[in-house]
mmCIF file of C-alpha atoms in Angstrom:
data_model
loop_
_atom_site.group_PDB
_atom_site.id
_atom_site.type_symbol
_atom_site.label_atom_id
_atom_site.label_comp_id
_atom_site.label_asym_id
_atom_site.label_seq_id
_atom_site.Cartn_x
_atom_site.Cartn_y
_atom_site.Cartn_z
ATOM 1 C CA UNK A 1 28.882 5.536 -20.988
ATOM 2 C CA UNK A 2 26.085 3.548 -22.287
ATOM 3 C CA UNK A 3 22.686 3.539 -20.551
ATOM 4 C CA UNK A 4 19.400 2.073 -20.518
ATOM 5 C CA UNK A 5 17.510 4.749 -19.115
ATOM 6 C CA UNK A 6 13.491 4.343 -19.027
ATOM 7 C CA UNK A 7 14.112 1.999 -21.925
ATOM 8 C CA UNK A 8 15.742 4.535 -23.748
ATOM 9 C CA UNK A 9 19.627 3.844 -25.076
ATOM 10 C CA UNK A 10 21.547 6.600 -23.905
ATOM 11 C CA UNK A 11 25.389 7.443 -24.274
ATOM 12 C CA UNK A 12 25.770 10.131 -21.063
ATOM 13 C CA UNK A 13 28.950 11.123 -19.818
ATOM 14 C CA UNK A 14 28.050 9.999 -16.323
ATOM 15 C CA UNK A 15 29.903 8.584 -13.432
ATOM 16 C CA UNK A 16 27.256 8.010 -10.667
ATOM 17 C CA UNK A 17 23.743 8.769 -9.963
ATOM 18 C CA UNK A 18 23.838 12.183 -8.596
ATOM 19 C CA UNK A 19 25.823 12.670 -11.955
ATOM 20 C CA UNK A 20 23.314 11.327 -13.893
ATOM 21 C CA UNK A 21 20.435 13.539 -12.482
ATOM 22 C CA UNK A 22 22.327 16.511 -13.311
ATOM 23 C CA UNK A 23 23.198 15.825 -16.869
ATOM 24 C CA UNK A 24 18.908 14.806 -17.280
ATOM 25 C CA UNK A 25 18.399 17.947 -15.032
ATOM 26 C CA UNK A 26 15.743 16.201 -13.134
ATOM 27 C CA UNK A 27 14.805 17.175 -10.262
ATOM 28 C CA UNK A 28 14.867 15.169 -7.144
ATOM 29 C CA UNK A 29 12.142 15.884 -5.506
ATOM 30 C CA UNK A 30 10.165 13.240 -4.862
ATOM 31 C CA UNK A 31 11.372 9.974 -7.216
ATOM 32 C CA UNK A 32 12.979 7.066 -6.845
ATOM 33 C CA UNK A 33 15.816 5.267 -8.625
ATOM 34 C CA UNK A 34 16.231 1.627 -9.515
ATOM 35 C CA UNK A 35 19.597 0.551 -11.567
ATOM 36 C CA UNK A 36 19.217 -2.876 -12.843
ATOM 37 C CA UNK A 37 15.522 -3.516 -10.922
ATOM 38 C CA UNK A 38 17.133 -2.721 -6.762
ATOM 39 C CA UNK A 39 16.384 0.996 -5.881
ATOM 40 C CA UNK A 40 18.757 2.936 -4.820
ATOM 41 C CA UNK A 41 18.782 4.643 -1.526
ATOM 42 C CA UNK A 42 18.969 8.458 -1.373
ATOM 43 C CA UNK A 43 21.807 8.641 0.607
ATOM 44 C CA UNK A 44 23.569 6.444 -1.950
ATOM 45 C CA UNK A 45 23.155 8.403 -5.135
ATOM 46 C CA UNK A 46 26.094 10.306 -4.313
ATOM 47 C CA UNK A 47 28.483 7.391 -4.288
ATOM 48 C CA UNK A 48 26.334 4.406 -6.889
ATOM 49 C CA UNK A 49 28.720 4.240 -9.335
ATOM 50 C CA UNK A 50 26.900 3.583 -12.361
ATOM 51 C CA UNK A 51 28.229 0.781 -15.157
ATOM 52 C CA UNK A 52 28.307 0.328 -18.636
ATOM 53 C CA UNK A 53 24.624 -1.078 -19.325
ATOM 54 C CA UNK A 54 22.863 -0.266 -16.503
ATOM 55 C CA UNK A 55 19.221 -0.404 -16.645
ATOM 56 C CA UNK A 56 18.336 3.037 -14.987
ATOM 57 C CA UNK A 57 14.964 3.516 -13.672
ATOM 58 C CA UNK A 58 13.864 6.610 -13.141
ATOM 59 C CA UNK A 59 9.780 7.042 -11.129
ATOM 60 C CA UNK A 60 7.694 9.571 -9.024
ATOM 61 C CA UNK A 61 6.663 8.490 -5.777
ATOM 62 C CA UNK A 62 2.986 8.745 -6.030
ATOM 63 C CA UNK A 63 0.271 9.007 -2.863
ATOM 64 C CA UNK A 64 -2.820 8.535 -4.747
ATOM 65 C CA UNK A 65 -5.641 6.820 -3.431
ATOM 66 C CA UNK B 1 -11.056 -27.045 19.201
ATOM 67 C CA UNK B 2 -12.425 -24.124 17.047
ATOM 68 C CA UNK B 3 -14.531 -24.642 14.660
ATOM 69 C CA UNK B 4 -16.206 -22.703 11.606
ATOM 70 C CA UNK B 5 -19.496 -23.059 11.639
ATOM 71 C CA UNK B 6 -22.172 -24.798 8.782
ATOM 72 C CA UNK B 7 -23.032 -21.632 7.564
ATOM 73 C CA UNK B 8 -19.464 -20.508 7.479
ATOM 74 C CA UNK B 9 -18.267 -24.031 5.532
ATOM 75 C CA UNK B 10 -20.363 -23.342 3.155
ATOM 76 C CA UNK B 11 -19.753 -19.248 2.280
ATOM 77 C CA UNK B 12 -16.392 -20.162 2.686
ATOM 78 C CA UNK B 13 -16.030 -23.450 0.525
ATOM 79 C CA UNK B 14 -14.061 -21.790 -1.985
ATOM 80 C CA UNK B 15 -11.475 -20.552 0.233
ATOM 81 C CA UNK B 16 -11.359 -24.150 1.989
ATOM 82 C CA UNK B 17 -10.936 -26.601 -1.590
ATOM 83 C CA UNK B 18 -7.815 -24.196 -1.478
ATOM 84 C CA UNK B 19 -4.546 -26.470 0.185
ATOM 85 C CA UNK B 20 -3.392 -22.710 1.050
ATOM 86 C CA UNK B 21 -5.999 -22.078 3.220
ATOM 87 C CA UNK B 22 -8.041 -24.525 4.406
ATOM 88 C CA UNK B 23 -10.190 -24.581 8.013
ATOM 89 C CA UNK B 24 -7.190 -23.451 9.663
ATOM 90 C CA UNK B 25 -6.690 -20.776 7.251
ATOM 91 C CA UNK B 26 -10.027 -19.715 7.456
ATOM 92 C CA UNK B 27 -9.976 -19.323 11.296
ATOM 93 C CA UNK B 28 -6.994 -17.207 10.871
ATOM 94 C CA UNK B 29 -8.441 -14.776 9.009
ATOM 95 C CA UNK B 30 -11.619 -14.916 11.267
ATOM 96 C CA UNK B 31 -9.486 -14.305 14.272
ATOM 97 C CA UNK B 32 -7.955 -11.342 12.640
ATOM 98 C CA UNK B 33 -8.051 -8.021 12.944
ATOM 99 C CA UNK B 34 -7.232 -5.644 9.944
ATOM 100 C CA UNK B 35 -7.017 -1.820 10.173
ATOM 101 C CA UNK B 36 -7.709 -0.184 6.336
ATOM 102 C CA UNK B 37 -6.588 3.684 6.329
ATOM 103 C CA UNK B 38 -7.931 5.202 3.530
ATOM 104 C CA UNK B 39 -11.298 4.446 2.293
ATOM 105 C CA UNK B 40 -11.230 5.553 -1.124
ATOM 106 C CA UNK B 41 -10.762 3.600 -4.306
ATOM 107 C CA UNK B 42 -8.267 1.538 -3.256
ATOM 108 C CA UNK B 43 -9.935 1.205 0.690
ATOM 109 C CA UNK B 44 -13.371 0.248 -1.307
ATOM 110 C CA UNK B 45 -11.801 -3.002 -2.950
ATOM 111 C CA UNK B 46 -9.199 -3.691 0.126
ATOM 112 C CA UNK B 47 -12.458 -3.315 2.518
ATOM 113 C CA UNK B 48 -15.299 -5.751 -0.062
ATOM 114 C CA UNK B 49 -12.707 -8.628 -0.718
ATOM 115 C CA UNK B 50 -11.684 -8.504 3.270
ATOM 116 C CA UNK B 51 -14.956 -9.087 4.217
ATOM 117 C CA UNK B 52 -16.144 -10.809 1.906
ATOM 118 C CA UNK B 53 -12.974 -13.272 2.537
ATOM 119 C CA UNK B 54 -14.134 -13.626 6.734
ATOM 120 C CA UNK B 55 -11.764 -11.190 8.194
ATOM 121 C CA UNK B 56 -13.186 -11.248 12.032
ATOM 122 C CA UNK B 57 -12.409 -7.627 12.330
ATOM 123 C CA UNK B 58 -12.114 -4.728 10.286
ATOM 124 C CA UNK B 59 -11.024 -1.005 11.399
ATOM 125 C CA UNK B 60 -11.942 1.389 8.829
ATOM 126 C CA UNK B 61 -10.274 4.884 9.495
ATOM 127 C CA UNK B 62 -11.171 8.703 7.119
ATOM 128 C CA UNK B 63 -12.345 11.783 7.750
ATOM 129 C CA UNK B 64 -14.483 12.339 4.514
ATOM 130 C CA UNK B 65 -17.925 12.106 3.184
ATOM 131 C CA UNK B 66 -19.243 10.470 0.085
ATOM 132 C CA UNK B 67 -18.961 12.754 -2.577
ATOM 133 C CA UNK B 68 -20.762 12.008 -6.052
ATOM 134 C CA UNK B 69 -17.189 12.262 -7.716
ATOM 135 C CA UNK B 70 -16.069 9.327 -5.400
ATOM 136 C CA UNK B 71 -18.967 7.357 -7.062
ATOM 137 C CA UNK B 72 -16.910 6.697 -10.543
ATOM 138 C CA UNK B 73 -14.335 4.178 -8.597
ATOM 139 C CA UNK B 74 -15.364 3.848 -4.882
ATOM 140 C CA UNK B 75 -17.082 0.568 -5.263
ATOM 141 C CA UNK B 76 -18.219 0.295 -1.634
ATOM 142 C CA UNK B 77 -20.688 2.999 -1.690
ATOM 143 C CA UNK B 78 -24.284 3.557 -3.533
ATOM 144 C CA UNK B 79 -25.841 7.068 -4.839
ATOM 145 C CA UNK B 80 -27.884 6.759 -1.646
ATOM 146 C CA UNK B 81 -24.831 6.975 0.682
ATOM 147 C CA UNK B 82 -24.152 10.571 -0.618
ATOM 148 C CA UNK B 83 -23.329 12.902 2.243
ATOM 149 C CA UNK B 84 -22.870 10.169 4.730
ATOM 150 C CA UNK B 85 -19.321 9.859 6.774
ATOM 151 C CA UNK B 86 -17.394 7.829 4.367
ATOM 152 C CA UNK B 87 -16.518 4.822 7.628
ATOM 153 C CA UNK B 88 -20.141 4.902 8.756
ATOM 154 C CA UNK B 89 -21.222 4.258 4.970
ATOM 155 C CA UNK B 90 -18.691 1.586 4.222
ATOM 156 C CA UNK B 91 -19.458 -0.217 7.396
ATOM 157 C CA UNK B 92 -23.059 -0.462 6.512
ATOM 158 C CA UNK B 93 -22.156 -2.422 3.059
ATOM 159 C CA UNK B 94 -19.518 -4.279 4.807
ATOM 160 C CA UNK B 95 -22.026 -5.618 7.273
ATOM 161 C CA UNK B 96 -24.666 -6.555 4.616
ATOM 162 C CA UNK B 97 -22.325 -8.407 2.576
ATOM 163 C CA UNK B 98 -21.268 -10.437 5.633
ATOM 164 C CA UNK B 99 -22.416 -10.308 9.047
ATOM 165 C CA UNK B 100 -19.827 -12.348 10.219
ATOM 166 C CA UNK B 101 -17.526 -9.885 10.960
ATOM 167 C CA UNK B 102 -17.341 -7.101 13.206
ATOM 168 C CA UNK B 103 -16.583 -3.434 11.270
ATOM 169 C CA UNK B 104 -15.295 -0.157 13.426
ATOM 170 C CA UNK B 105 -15.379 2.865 11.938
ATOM 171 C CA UNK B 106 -13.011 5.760 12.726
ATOM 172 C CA UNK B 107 -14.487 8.973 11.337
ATOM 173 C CA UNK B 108 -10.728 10.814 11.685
ATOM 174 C CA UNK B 109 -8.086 11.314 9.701
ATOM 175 C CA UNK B 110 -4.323 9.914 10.511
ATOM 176 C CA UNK B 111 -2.173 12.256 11.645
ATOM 177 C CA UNK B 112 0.940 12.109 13.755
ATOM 178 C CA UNK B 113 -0.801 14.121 16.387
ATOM 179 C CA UNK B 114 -4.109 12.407 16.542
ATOM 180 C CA UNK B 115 -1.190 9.328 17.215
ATOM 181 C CA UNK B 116 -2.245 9.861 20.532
ATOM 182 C CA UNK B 117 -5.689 9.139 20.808
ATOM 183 C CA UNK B 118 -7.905 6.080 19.993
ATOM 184 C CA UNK B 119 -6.796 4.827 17.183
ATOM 185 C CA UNK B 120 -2.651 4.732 18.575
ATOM 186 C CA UNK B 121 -5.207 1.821 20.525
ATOM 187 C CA UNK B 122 -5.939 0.126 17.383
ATOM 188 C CA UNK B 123 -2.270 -0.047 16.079
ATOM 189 C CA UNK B 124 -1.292 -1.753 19.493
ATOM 190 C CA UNK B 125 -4.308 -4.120 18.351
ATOM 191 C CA UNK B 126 -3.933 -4.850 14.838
ATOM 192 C CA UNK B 127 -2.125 -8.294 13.220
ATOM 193 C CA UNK B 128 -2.134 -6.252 9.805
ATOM 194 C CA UNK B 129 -2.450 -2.246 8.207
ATOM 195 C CA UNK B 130 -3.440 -1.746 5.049
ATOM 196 C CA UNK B 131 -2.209 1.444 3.578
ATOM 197 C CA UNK B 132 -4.715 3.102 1.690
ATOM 198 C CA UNK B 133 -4.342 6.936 1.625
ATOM 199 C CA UNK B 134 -4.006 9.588 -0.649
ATOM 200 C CA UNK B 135 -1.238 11.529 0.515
ATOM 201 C CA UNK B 136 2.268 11.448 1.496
ATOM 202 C CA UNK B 137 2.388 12.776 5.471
ATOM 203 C CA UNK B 138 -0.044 10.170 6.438
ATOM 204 C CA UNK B 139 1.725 7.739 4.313
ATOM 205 C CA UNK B 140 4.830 8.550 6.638
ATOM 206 C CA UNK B 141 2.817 8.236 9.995
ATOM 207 C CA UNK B 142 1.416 5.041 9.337
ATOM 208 C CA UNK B 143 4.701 3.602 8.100
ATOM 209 C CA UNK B 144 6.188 4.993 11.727
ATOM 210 C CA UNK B 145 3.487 3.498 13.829
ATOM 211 C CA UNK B 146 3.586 0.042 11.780
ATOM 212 C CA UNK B 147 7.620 0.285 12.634
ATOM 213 C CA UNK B 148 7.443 1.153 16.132
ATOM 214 C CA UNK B 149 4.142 -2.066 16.910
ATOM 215 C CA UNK B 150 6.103 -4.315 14.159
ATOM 216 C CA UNK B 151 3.012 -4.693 11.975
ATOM 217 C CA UNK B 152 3.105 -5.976 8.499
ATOM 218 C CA UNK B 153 2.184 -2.588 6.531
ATOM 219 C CA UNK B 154 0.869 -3.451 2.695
ATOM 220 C CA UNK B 155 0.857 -0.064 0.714
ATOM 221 C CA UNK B 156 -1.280 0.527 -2.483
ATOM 222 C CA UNK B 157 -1.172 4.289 -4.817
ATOM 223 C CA UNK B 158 -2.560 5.028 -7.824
ATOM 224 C CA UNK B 159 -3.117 8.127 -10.077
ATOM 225 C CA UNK B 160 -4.230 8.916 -13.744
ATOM 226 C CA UNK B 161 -2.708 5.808 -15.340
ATOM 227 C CA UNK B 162 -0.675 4.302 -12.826
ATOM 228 C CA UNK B 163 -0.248 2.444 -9.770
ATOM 229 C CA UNK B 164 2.794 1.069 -7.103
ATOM 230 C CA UNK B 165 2.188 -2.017 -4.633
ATOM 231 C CA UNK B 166 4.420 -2.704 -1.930
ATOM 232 C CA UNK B 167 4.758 -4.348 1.459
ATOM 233 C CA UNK B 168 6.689 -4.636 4.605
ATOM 234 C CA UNK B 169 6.880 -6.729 7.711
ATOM 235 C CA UNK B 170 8.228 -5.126 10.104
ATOM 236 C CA UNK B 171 8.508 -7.782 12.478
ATOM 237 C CA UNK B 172 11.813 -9.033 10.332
ATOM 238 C CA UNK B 173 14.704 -7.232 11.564
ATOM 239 C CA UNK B 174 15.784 -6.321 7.999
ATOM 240 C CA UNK B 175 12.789 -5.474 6.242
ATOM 241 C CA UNK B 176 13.087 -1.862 4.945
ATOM 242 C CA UNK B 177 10.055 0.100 5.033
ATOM 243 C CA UNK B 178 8.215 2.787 3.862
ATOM 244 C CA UNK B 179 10.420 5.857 4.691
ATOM 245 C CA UNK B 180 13.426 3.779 3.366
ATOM 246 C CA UNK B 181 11.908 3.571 -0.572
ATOM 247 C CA UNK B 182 10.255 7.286 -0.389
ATOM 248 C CA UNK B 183 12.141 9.012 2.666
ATOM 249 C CA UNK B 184 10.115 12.501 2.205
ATOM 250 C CA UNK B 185 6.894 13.656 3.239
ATOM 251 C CA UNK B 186 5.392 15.220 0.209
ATOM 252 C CA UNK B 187 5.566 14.101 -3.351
ATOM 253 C CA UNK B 188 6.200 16.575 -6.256
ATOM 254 C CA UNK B 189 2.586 15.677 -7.664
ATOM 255 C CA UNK B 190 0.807 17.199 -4.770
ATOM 256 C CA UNK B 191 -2.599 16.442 -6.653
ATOM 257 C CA UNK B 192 -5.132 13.390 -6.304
ATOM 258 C CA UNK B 193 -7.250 11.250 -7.634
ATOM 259 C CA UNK B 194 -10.048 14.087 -7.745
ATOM 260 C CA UNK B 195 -8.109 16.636 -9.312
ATOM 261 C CA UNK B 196 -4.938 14.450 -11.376
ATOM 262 C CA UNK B 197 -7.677 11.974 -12.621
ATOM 263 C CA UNK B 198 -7.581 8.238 -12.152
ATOM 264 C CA UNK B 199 -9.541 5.425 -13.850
ATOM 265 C CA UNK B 200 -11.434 3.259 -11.170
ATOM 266 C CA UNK B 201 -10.147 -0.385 -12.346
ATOM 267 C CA UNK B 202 -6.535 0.891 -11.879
ATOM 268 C CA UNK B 203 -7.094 1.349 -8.260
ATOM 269 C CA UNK B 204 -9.400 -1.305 -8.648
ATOM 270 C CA UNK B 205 -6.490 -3.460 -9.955
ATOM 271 C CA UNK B 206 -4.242 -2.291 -6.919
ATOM 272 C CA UNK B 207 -6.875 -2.589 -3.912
ATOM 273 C CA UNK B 208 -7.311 -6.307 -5.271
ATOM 274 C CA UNK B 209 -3.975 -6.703 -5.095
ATOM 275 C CA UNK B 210 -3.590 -5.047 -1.948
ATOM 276 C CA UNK B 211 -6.204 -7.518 -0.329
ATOM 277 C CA UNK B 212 -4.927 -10.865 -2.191
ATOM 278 C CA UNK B 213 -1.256 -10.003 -0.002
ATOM 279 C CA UNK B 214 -3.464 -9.653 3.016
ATOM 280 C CA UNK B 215 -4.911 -12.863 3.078
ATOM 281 C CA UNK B 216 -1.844 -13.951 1.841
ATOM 282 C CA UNK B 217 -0.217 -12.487 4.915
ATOM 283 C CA UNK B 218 -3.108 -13.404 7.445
ATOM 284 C CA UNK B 219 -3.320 -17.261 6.298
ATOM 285 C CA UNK B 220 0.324 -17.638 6.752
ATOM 286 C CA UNK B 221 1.497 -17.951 2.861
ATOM 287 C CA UNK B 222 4.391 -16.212 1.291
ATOM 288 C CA UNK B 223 4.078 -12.547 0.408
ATOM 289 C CA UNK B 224 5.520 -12.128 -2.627
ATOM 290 C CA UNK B 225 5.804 -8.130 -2.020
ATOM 291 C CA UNK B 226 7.100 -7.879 1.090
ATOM 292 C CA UNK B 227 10.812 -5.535 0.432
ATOM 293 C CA UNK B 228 9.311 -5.680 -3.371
ATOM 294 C CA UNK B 229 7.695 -2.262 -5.349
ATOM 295 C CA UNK B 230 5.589 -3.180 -7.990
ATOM 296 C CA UNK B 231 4.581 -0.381 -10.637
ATOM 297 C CA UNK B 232 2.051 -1.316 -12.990
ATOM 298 C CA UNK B 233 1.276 0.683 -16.231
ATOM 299 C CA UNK B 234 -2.780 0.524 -16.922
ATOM 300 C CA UNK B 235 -1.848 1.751 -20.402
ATOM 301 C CA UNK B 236 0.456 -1.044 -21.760
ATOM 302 C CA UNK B 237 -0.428 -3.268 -19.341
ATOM 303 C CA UNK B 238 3.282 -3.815 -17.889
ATOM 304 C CA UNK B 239 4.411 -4.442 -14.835
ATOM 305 C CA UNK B 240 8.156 -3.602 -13.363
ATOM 306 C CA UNK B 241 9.294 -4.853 -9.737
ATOM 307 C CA UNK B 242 12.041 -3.494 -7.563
ATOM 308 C CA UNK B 243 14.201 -4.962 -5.421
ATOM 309 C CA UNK B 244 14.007 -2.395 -2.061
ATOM 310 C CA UNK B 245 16.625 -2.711 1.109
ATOM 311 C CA UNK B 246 16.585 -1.336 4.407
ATOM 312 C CA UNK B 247 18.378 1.752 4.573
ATOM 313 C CA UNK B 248 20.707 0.974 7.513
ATOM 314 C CA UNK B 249 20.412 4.668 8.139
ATOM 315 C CA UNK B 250 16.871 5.154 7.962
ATOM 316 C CA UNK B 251 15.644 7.460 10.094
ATOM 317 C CA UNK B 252 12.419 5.651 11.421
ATOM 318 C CA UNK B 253 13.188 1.783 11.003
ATOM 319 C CA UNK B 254 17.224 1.653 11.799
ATOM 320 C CA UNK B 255 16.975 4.581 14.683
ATOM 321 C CA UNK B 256 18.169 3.538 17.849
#
């Protein structure tokens, strides 16, 4: 499938967002997920199906201050 | 009726040409009281523009000194504030740059077992918190305490090259909130400002921010980020916002 991932066209074979954090291997610890500019709750990434297109944003939570 | 005073119309006259404000805008911000955790470099702009703007009250809450690193973005303090209790220091700059308004200083830090003492006293006080810490766990007790009094929480971060702006009210029954964007208590970049690096206008950039959706907030107008994340770039200049909903499972704003 098709993705816009950090602005970056990418063709993933990915169903939903725990999917697509495997196949980028990146870790969850501490970041946040937006698909097409609404984040994503945690307890969602299991079952967000992702869609041809999608805008995926991938962030750290940061604490700075 | 209440009334500013001469002096006041006239340090104010900016705010009151504005339809958005006006007198009665004015009087709500100097009947307000405003509790700023964090006085660092986002606390030092948050802190200025509040009083400068007439905020009636200000609570200022940390547990650190003025260090001579702090100097390169913590606007509030001078070289000759070095060593001095970081509240006590900012409170003496607030008060010379307007002594309309009364500053408290908390020289303690934020933690869910100091939510017992004094300042748990301030949060049963406060119309507004302003969320200006630099790390997660006290991140997470504010957001709990601003759940549990329903207080409109505005949260500023920044590090190195980038900062996030966003704010909830918890006094709407379906705001999210804090835990339900970042439901953890530690982030994977465990560093600060004083060891990651930071530029001082990007938490310049945010603390302005931060205090333009207080007033906002205080004077009764739209806030803009309330449920909204904001990530700005200070490298390319770009901004993204994100939509954010309460998690209906959330631990601290949906438990029952």
């Amino acid at each position: 499938m098709k993705l816009i991932i950090n602005d970056e066209i990418k063709t993933l074979a990915v169903t939903t967002v725990s999917s697509l954090l495997t196949v980028l291997e990146q870790p969850d610890k501490g970041i946040a997920i937006a698909v097409n500019q609404a984040i994503i709750s945690r307890k969602n990434w299991d079952d967000f199906q992702l869609s041809e297109n999608d805008q995926v944003t991938l962030f750290q939570a940061i604490a700075g201050g | 009726m209440e009334k500013l005073s001469d002096q006041e119309y006239m340090r104010y006259s900016s705010h009151l040409l504005l339809e958005d404000v006006g007198e009665q805008g004015q009087l709500a911000l100097r009947n307000a009281k405003v509790l700023i955790v964090g006085v660092g470099g986002l606390g030092a702009p948050v802190a200025l523009y509040l009083a400068s703007a007439g905020v009636g009250r200000l609570y200022l809450a940390d547990d650190d000194h003025v260090e001579l690193s702090n100097l390169q973005r913590q606007i509030i303090f001078s070289q000759r504030q070095l060593k001095q209790e970081k509240v006590s220091a900012a409170k003496a700059s607030l008060t010379q740059l307007n002594p309309h308004i009364e500053v408290t200083a908390f020289a303690q830090r934020l933690t869910p077992k100091s939510a017992n003492n004094e300042m748990l006293e301030v949060f049963e006080q406060v119309d507004l918190v302003i969320d200006c810490t630099d790390n997660m766990q006290t991140r997470q007790t504010i957001n709990k305490l601003c759940v549990m009094h329903k207080i409109p929480l505005i949260v500023g971060a920044g590090i190195r090259m980038e900062g996030q702006l966003i704010s909830f009210n918890a006094q709407e029954s379906d705001s999210a909130c804090y835990h339900c964007l970042y439901p953890f208590n530690e982030t994977t970049d465990v560093n600060n400002c004083g060891t990651s690096g930071v530029l001082g206008p990007l938490v310049g950039v945010i603390g302005s921010l931060q205090a333009l959706e207080a007033i906002k907030c205080l004077t009764g107008m739209p806030v803009s980020s309330f449920n909204r994340l904001m990530r700005f770039d200070g490298k390319t200049l770009q901004w993204q916002n994100f939509s954010v909903i309460k998690d209906p499972e959330c631990s601290v704003c949906s438990a029952n």
